[in-house]
mmCIF file of C-alpha atoms and ligand atoms in Angstrom:
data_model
loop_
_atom_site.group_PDB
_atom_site.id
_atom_site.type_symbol
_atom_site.label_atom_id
_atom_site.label_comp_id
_atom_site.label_asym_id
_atom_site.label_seq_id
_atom_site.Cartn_x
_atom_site.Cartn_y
_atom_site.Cartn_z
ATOM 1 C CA UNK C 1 177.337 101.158 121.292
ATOM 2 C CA UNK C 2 178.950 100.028 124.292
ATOM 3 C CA UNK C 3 182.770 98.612 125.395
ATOM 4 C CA UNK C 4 186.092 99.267 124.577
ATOM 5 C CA UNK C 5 186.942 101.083 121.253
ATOM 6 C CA UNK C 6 189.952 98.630 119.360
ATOM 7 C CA UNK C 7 190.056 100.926 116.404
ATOM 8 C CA UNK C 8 188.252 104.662 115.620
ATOM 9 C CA UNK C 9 188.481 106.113 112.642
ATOM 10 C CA UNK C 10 188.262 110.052 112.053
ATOM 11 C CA UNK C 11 187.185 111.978 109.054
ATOM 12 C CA UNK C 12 188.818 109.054 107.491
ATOM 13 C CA UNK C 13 189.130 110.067 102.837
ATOM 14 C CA UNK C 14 190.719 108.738 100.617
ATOM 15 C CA UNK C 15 190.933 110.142 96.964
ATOM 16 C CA UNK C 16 192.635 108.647 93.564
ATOM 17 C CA UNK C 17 193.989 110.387 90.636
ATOM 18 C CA UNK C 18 192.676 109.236 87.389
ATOM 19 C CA UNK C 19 193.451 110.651 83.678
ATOM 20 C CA UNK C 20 190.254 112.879 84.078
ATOM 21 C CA UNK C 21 190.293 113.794 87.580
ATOM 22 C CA UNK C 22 189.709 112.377 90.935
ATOM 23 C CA UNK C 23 187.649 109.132 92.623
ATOM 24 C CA UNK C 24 186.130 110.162 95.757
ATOM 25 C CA UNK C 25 186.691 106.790 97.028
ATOM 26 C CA UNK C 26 186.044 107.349 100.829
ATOM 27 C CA UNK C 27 184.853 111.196 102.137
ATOM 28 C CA UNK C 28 185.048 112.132 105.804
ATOM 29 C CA UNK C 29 184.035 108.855 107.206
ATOM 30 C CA UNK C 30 183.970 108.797 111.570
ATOM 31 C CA UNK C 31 183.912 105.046 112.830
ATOM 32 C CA UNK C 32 184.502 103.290 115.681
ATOM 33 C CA UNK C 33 184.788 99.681 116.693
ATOM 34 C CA UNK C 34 184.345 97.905 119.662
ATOM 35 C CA UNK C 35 186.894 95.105 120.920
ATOM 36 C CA UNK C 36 185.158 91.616 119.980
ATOM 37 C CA UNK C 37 182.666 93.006 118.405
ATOM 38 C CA UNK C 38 180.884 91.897 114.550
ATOM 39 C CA UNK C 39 180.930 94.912 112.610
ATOM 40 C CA UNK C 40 179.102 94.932 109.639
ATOM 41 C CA UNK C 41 180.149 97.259 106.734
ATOM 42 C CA UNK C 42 177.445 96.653 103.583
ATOM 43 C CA UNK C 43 176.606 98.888 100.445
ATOM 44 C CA UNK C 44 176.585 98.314 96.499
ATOM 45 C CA UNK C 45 179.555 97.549 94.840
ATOM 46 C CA UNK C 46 182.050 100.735 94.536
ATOM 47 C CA UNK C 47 180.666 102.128 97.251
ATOM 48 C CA UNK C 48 184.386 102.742 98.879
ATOM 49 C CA UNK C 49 183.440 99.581 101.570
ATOM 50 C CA UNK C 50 186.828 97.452 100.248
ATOM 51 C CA UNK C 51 188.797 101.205 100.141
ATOM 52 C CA UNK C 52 187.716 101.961 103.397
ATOM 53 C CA UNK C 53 188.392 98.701 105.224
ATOM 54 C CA UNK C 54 192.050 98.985 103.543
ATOM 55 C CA UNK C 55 192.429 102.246 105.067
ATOM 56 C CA UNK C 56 191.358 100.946 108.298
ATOM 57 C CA UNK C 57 194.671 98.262 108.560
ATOM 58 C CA UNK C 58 196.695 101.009 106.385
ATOM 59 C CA UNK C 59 197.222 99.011 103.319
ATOM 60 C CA UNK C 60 196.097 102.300 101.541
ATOM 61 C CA UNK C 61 197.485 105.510 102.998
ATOM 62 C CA UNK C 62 194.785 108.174 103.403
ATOM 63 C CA UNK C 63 194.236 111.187 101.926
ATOM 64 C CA UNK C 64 192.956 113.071 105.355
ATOM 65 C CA UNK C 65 191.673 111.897 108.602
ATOM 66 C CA UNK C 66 193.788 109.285 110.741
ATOM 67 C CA UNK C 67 193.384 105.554 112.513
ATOM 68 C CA UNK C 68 193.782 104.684 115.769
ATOM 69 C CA UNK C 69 194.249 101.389 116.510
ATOM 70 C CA UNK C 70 194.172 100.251 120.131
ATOM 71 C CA UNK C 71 195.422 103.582 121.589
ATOM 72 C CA UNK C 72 197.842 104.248 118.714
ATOM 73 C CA UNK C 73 197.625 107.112 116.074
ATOM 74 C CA UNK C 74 198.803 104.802 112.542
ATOM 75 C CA UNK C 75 199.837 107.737 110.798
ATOM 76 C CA UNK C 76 202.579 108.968 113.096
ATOM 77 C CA UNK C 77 204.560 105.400 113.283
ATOM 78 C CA UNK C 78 207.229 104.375 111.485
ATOM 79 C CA UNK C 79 207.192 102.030 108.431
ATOM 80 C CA UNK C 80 208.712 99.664 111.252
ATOM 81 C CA UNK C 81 205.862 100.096 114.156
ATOM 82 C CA UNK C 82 204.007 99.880 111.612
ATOM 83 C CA UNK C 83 204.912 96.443 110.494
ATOM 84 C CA UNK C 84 204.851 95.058 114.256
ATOM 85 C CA UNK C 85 201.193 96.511 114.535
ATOM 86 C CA UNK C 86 199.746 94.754 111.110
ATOM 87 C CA UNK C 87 200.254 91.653 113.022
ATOM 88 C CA UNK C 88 197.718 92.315 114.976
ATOM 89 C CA UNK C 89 195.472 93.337 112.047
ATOM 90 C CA UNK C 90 195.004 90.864 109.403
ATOM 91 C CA UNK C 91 192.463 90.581 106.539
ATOM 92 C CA UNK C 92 190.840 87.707 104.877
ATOM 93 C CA UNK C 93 189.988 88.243 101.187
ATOM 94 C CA UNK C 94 187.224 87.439 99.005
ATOM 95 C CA UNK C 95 188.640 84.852 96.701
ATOM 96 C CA UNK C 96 190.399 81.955 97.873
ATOM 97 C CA UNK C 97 191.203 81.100 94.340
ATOM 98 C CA UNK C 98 193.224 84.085 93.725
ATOM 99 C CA UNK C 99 194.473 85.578 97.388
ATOM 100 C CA UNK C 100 196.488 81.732 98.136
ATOM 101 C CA UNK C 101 199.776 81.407 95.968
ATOM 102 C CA UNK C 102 199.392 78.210 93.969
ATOM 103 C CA UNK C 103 203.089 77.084 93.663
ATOM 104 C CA UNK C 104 203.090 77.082 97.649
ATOM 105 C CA UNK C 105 202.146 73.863 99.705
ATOM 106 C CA UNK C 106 199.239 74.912 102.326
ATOM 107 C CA UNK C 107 201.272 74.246 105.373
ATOM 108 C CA UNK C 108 203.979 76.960 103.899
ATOM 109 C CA UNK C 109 200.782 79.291 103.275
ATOM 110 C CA UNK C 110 199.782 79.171 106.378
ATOM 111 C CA UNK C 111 203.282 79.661 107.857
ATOM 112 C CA UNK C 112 204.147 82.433 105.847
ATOM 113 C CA UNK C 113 203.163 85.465 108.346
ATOM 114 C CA UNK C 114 204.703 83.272 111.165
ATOM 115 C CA UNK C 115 207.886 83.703 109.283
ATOM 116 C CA UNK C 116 207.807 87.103 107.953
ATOM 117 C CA UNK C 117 206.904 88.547 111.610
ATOM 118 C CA UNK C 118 209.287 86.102 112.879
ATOM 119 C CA UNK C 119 207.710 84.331 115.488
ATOM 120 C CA UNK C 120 208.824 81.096 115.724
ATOM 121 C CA UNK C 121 212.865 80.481 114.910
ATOM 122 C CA UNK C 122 211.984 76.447 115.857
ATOM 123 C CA UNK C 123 210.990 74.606 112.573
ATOM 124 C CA UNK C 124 209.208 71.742 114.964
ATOM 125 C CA UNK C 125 207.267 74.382 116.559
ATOM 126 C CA UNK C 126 206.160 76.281 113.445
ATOM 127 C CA UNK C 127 205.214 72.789 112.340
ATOM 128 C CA UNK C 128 203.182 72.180 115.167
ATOM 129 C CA UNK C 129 201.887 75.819 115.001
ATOM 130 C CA UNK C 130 200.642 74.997 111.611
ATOM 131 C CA UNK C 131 199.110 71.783 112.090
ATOM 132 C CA UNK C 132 197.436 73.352 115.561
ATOM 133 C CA UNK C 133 195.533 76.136 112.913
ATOM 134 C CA UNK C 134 194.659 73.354 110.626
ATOM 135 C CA UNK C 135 192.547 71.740 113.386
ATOM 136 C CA UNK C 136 191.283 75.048 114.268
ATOM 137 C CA UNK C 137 189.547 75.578 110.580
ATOM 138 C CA UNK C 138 188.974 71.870 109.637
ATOM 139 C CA UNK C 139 191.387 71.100 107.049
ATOM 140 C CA UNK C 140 193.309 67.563 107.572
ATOM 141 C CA UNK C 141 196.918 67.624 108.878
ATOM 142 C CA UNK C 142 197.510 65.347 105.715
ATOM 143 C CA UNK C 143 197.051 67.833 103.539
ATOM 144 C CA UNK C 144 200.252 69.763 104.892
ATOM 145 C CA UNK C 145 202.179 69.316 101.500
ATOM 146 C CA UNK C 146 199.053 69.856 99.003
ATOM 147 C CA UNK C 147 198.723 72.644 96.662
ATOM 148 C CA UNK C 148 195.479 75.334 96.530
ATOM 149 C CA UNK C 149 194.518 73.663 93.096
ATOM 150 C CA UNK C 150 193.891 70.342 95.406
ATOM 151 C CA UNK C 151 190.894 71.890 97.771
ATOM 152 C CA UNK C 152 187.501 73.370 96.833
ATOM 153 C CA UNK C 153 186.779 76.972 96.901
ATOM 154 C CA UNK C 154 184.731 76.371 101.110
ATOM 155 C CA UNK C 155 188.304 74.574 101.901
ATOM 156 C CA UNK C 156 190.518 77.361 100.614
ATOM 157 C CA UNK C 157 188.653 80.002 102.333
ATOM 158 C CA UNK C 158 189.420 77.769 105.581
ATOM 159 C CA UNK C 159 193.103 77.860 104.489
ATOM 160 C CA UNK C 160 193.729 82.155 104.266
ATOM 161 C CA UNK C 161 191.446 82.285 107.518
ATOM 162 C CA UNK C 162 194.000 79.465 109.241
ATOM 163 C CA UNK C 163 197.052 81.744 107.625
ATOM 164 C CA UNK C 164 195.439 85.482 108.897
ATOM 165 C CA UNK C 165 194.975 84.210 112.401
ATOM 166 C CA UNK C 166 198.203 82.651 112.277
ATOM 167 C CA UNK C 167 199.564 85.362 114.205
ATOM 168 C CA UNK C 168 196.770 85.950 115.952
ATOM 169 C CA UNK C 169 195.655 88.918 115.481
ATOM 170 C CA UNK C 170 192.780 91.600 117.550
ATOM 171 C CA UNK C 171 191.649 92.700 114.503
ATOM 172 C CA UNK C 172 190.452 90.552 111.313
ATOM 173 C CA UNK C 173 188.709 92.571 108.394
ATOM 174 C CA UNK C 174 186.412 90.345 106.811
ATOM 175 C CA UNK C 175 186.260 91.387 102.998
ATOM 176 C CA UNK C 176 183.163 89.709 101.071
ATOM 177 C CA UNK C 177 184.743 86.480 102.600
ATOM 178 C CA UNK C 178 182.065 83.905 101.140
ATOM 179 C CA UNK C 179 180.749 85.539 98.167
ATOM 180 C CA UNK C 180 182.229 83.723 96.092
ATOM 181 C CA UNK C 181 181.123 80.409 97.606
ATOM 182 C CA UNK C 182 177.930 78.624 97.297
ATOM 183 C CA UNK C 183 175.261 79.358 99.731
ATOM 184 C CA UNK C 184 175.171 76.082 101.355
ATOM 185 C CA UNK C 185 179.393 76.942 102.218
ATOM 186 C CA UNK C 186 178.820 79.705 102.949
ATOM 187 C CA UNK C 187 177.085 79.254 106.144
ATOM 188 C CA UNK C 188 179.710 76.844 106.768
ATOM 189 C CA UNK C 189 182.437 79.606 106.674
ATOM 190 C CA UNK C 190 180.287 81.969 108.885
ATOM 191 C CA UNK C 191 179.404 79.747 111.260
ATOM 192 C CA UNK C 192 183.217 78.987 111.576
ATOM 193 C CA UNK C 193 183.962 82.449 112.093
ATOM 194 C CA UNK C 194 181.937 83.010 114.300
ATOM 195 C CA UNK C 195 183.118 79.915 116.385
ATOM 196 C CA UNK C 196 186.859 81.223 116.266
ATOM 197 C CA UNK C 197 185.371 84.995 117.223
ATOM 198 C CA UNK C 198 184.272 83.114 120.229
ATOM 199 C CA UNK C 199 187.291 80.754 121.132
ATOM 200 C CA UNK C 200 189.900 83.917 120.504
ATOM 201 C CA UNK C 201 188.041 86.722 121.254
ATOM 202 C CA UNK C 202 188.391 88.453 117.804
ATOM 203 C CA UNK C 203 187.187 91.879 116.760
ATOM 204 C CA UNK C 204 185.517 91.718 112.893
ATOM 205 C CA UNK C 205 184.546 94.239 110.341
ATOM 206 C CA UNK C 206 182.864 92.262 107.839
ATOM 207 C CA UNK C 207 182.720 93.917 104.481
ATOM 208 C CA UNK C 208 179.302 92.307 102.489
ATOM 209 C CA UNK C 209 177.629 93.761 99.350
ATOM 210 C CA UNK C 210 174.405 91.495 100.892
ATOM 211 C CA UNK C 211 172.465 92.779 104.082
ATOM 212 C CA UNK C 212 170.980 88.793 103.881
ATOM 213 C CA UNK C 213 174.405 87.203 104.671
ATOM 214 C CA UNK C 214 175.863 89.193 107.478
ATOM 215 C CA UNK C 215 172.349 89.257 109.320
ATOM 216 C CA UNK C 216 173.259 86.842 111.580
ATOM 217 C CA UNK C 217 176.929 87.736 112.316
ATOM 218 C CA UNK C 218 176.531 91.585 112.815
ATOM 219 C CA UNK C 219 176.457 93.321 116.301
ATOM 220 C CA UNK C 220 175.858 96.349 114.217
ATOM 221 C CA UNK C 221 175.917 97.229 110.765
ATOM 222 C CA UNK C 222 177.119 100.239 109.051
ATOM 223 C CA UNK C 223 175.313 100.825 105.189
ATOM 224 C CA UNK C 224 177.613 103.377 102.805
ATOM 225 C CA UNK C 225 176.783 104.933 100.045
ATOM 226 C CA UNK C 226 178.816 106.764 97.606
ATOM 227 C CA UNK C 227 181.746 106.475 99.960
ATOM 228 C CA UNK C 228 179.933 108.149 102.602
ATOM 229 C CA UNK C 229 178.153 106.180 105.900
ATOM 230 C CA UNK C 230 174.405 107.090 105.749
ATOM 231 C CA UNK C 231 173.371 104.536 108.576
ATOM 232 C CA UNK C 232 174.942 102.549 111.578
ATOM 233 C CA UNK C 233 173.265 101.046 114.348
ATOM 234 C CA UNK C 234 172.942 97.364 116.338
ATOM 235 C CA UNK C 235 172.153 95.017 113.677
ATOM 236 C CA UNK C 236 168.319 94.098 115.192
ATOM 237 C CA UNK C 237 167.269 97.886 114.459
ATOM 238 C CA UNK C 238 168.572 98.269 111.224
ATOM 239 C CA UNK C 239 166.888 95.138 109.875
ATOM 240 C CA UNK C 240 164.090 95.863 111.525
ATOM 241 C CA UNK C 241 163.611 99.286 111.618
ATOM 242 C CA UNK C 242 166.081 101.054 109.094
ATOM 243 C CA UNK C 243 166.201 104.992 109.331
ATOM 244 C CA UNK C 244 167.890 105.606 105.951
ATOM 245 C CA UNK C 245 165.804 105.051 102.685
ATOM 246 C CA UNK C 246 168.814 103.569 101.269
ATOM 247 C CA UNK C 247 168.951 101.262 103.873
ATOM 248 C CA UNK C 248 165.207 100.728 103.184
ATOM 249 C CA UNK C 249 165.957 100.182 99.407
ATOM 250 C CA UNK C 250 168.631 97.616 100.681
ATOM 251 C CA UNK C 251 166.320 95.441 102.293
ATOM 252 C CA UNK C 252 163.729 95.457 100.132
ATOM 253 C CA UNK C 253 166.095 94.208 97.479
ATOM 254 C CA UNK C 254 167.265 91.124 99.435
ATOM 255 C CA UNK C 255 166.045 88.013 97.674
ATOM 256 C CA UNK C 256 163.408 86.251 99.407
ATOM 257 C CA UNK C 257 164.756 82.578 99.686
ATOM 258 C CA UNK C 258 161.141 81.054 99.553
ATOM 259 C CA UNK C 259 159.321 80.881 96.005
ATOM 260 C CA UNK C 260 156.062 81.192 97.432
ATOM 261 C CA UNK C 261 156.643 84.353 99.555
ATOM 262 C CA UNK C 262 158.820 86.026 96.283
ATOM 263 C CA UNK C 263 157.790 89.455 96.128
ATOM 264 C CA UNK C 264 157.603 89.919 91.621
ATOM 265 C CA UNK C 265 157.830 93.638 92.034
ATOM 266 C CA UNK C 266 161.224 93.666 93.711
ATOM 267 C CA UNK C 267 162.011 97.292 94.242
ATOM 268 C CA UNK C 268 164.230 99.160 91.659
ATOM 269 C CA UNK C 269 166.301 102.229 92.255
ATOM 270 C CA UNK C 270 165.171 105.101 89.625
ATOM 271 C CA UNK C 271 168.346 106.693 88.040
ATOM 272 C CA UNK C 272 171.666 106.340 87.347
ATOM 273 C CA UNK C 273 174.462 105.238 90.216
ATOM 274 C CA UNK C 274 176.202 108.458 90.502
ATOM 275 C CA UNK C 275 179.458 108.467 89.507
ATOM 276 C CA UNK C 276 182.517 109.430 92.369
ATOM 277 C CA UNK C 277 184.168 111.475 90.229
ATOM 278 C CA UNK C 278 181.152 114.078 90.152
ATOM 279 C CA UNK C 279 179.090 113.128 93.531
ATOM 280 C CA UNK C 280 175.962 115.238 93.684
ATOM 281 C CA UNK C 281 175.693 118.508 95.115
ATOM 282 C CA UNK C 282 173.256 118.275 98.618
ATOM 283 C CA UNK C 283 172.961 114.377 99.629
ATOM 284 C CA UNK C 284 174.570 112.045 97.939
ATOM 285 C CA UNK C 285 171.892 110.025 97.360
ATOM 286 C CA UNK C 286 169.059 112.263 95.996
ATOM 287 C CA UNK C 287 169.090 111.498 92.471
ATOM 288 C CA UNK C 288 167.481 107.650 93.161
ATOM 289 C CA UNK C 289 165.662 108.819 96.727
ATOM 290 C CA UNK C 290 162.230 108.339 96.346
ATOM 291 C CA UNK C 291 161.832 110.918 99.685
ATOM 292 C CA UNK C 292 164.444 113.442 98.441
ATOM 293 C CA UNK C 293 163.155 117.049 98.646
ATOM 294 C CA UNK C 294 164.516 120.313 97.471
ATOM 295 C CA UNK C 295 166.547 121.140 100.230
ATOM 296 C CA UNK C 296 168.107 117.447 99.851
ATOM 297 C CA UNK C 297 169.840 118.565 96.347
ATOM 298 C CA UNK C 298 171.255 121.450 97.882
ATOM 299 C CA UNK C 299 172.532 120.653 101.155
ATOM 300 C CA UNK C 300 173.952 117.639 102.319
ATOM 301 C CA UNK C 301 172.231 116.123 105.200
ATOM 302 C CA UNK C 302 173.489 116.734 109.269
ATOM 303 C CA UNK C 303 176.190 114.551 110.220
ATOM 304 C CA UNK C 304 175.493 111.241 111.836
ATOM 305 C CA UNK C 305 172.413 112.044 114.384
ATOM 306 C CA UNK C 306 171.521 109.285 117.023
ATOM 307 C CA UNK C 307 167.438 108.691 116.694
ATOM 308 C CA UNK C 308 167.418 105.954 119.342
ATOM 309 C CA UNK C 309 170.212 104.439 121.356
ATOM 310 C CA UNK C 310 173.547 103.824 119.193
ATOM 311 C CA UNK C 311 171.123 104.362 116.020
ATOM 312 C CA UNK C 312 172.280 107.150 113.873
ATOM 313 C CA UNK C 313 171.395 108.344 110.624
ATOM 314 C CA UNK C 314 172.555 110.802 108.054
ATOM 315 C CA UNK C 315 169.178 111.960 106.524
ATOM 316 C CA UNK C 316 166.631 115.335 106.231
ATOM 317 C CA UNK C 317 163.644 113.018 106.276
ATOM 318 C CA UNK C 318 164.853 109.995 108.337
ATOM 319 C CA UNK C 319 162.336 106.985 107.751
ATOM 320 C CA UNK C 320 160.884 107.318 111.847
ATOM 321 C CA UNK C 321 159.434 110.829 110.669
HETATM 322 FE FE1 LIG H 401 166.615 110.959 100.565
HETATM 323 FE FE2 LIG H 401 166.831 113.500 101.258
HETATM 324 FE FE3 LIG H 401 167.357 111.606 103.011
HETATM 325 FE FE4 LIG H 401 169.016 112.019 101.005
HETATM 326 S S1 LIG H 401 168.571 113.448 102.657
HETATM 327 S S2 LIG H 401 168.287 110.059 101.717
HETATM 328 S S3 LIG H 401 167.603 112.544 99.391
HETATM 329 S S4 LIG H 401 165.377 112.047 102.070
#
């Protein structure tokens, strides 16, 4: 990994209550990201990937560990620092149907964090602001006064990534931002976010269920399982030569867009997902490893070791061995 570090995270958890006893949501997780940077953060649904890049802006308070975000500890700042920082941190969310208010005109959507953080007191420049960010992400100035209900699901993801960078933030996390589009937007969306990462120099953490979609967007990638990361490393390696067999698994599982190359024995996890509330004892992931040994279901594996440059791997039997 190399440059500056925008935000680290250290043995970051984050637990819930239930009526039978406790999620392990997100368990001792160490993570750093690099300013402008594509950061990819990819597992199976409920693997903690949403939790975690929640605790990252502090929209869910930890249970242990602590965020620093450009220089500054987020745990020891007042409610009021706090506020001033989160513009600096924004988040686009997976479902433009449901994240944009639909009794609000778009140009109001998109003006909203310029007016709760205050930034313009000018109504002709927040006008101009708004119409400037609806250039930016391709939606016609015309459409200033029309309602979410009026644009397709591509053009409403363009909308709440216009109103995040509104206040343009160092930080935007990403979370499963086209999955609910159809492929042919989607690449649309990506390719626009990568433009604006260029033009404004913004730092991402993309949160993706799909190793296929954020190939071609990641620096590096970081797989999680079970709320733990078993893999990180620059995106090149890990596709092309993952460490972790759940990384492996991953891959393998990633539908192959041309008929004629479709693999009909698509690999299949043995087992049950194991549930948070009752992780298993050793590595978390024995119980559907194919390489687990006996010393994997009773001791979980070394922290994070570094097999090749910025390449590290939480495994006894890493894949290279
Ligand atoms: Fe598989 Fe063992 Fe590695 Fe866990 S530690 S991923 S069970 S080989």
């Amino acid at each position: 990994m190399s440059g500056e570090v925008l935000l680290r995270a250290e043995r970051l958890s984050k637990e819930f209550p239930v009526s039978d006893g406790i999620v392990s949501a997100v368990s001792d997780v160490n993570l750093e990201i690099c300013r402008g940077e594509t950061l990819s953060l990819v597992g199976e649904s409920g693997c903690g990937k949403s939790t975690l890049g929640k605790l990252l802006l502090h929209l869910l308070t930890p249970t242990a560990g602590r965020v620093i975000f450009d220089g500054t500890d987020l745990s020891s700042i007042s409610p009021k620092q706090l506020r001033e920082i989160r513009q600096r941190m924004q988040i686009i969310y997976q479902d433009p149907f449901s994240s944009l208010d639909p009794r609000m005109k778009v140009g109001d959507i998109i003006a909203e964090p310029l007016k709760i953080h205050k930034i313009y007191s000018d109504k002709t420049q927040l006008r101009r602001r708004v119409e400037e960010l609806m250039d930016r992400v391709g939606i016609r100035r015309a459409y200033y006064s029309r309602y979410p209900h009026q644009f397709s699901g591509g053009q409403r993801q363009r909308i709440g990534i216009a109103r995040a960078l509104s206040v343009n933030p160092q930080l935007v996390v990403c979370d499963e931002p086209v999955s609910a589009l159809d492929v042919s937007i989607q690449a649309q969306i990506l390719n626009l976010l990568k433009d604006l990462q260029g033009e404004l120099g913004l730092t991402y953490l993309f949160v993706s269920h799909d190793l296929s979609v954020v190939r071609y967007i990641s620096d590096r990638v970081c797989v999680m399982f079970l709320g733990r990361i078993c893999e990180i490393g620059p995106a090149d390696r890990i596709y092309a030569e993952p460490l972790h067999p759940y990384t492996r698994f991953l891959l393998d599982s990633v539908p192959e867009p041309d008929p004629e190359q479709r693999k009909e024995d698509r690999p299949l996890l043995e087992g049950e997902m194991p549930s948070p509330m009752a992780p298993p004892k050793g590595c978390r992931f024995h119980t559907r490893c194919p390489r687990a040994q006996q010393v994997c279901m009773q001791d979980p594996p070394p922290d994070m070791v570094e097999m090749a440059p910025g390449h590290c791997c939480a495994c006894h039997f890493p894949l290279s061995e």
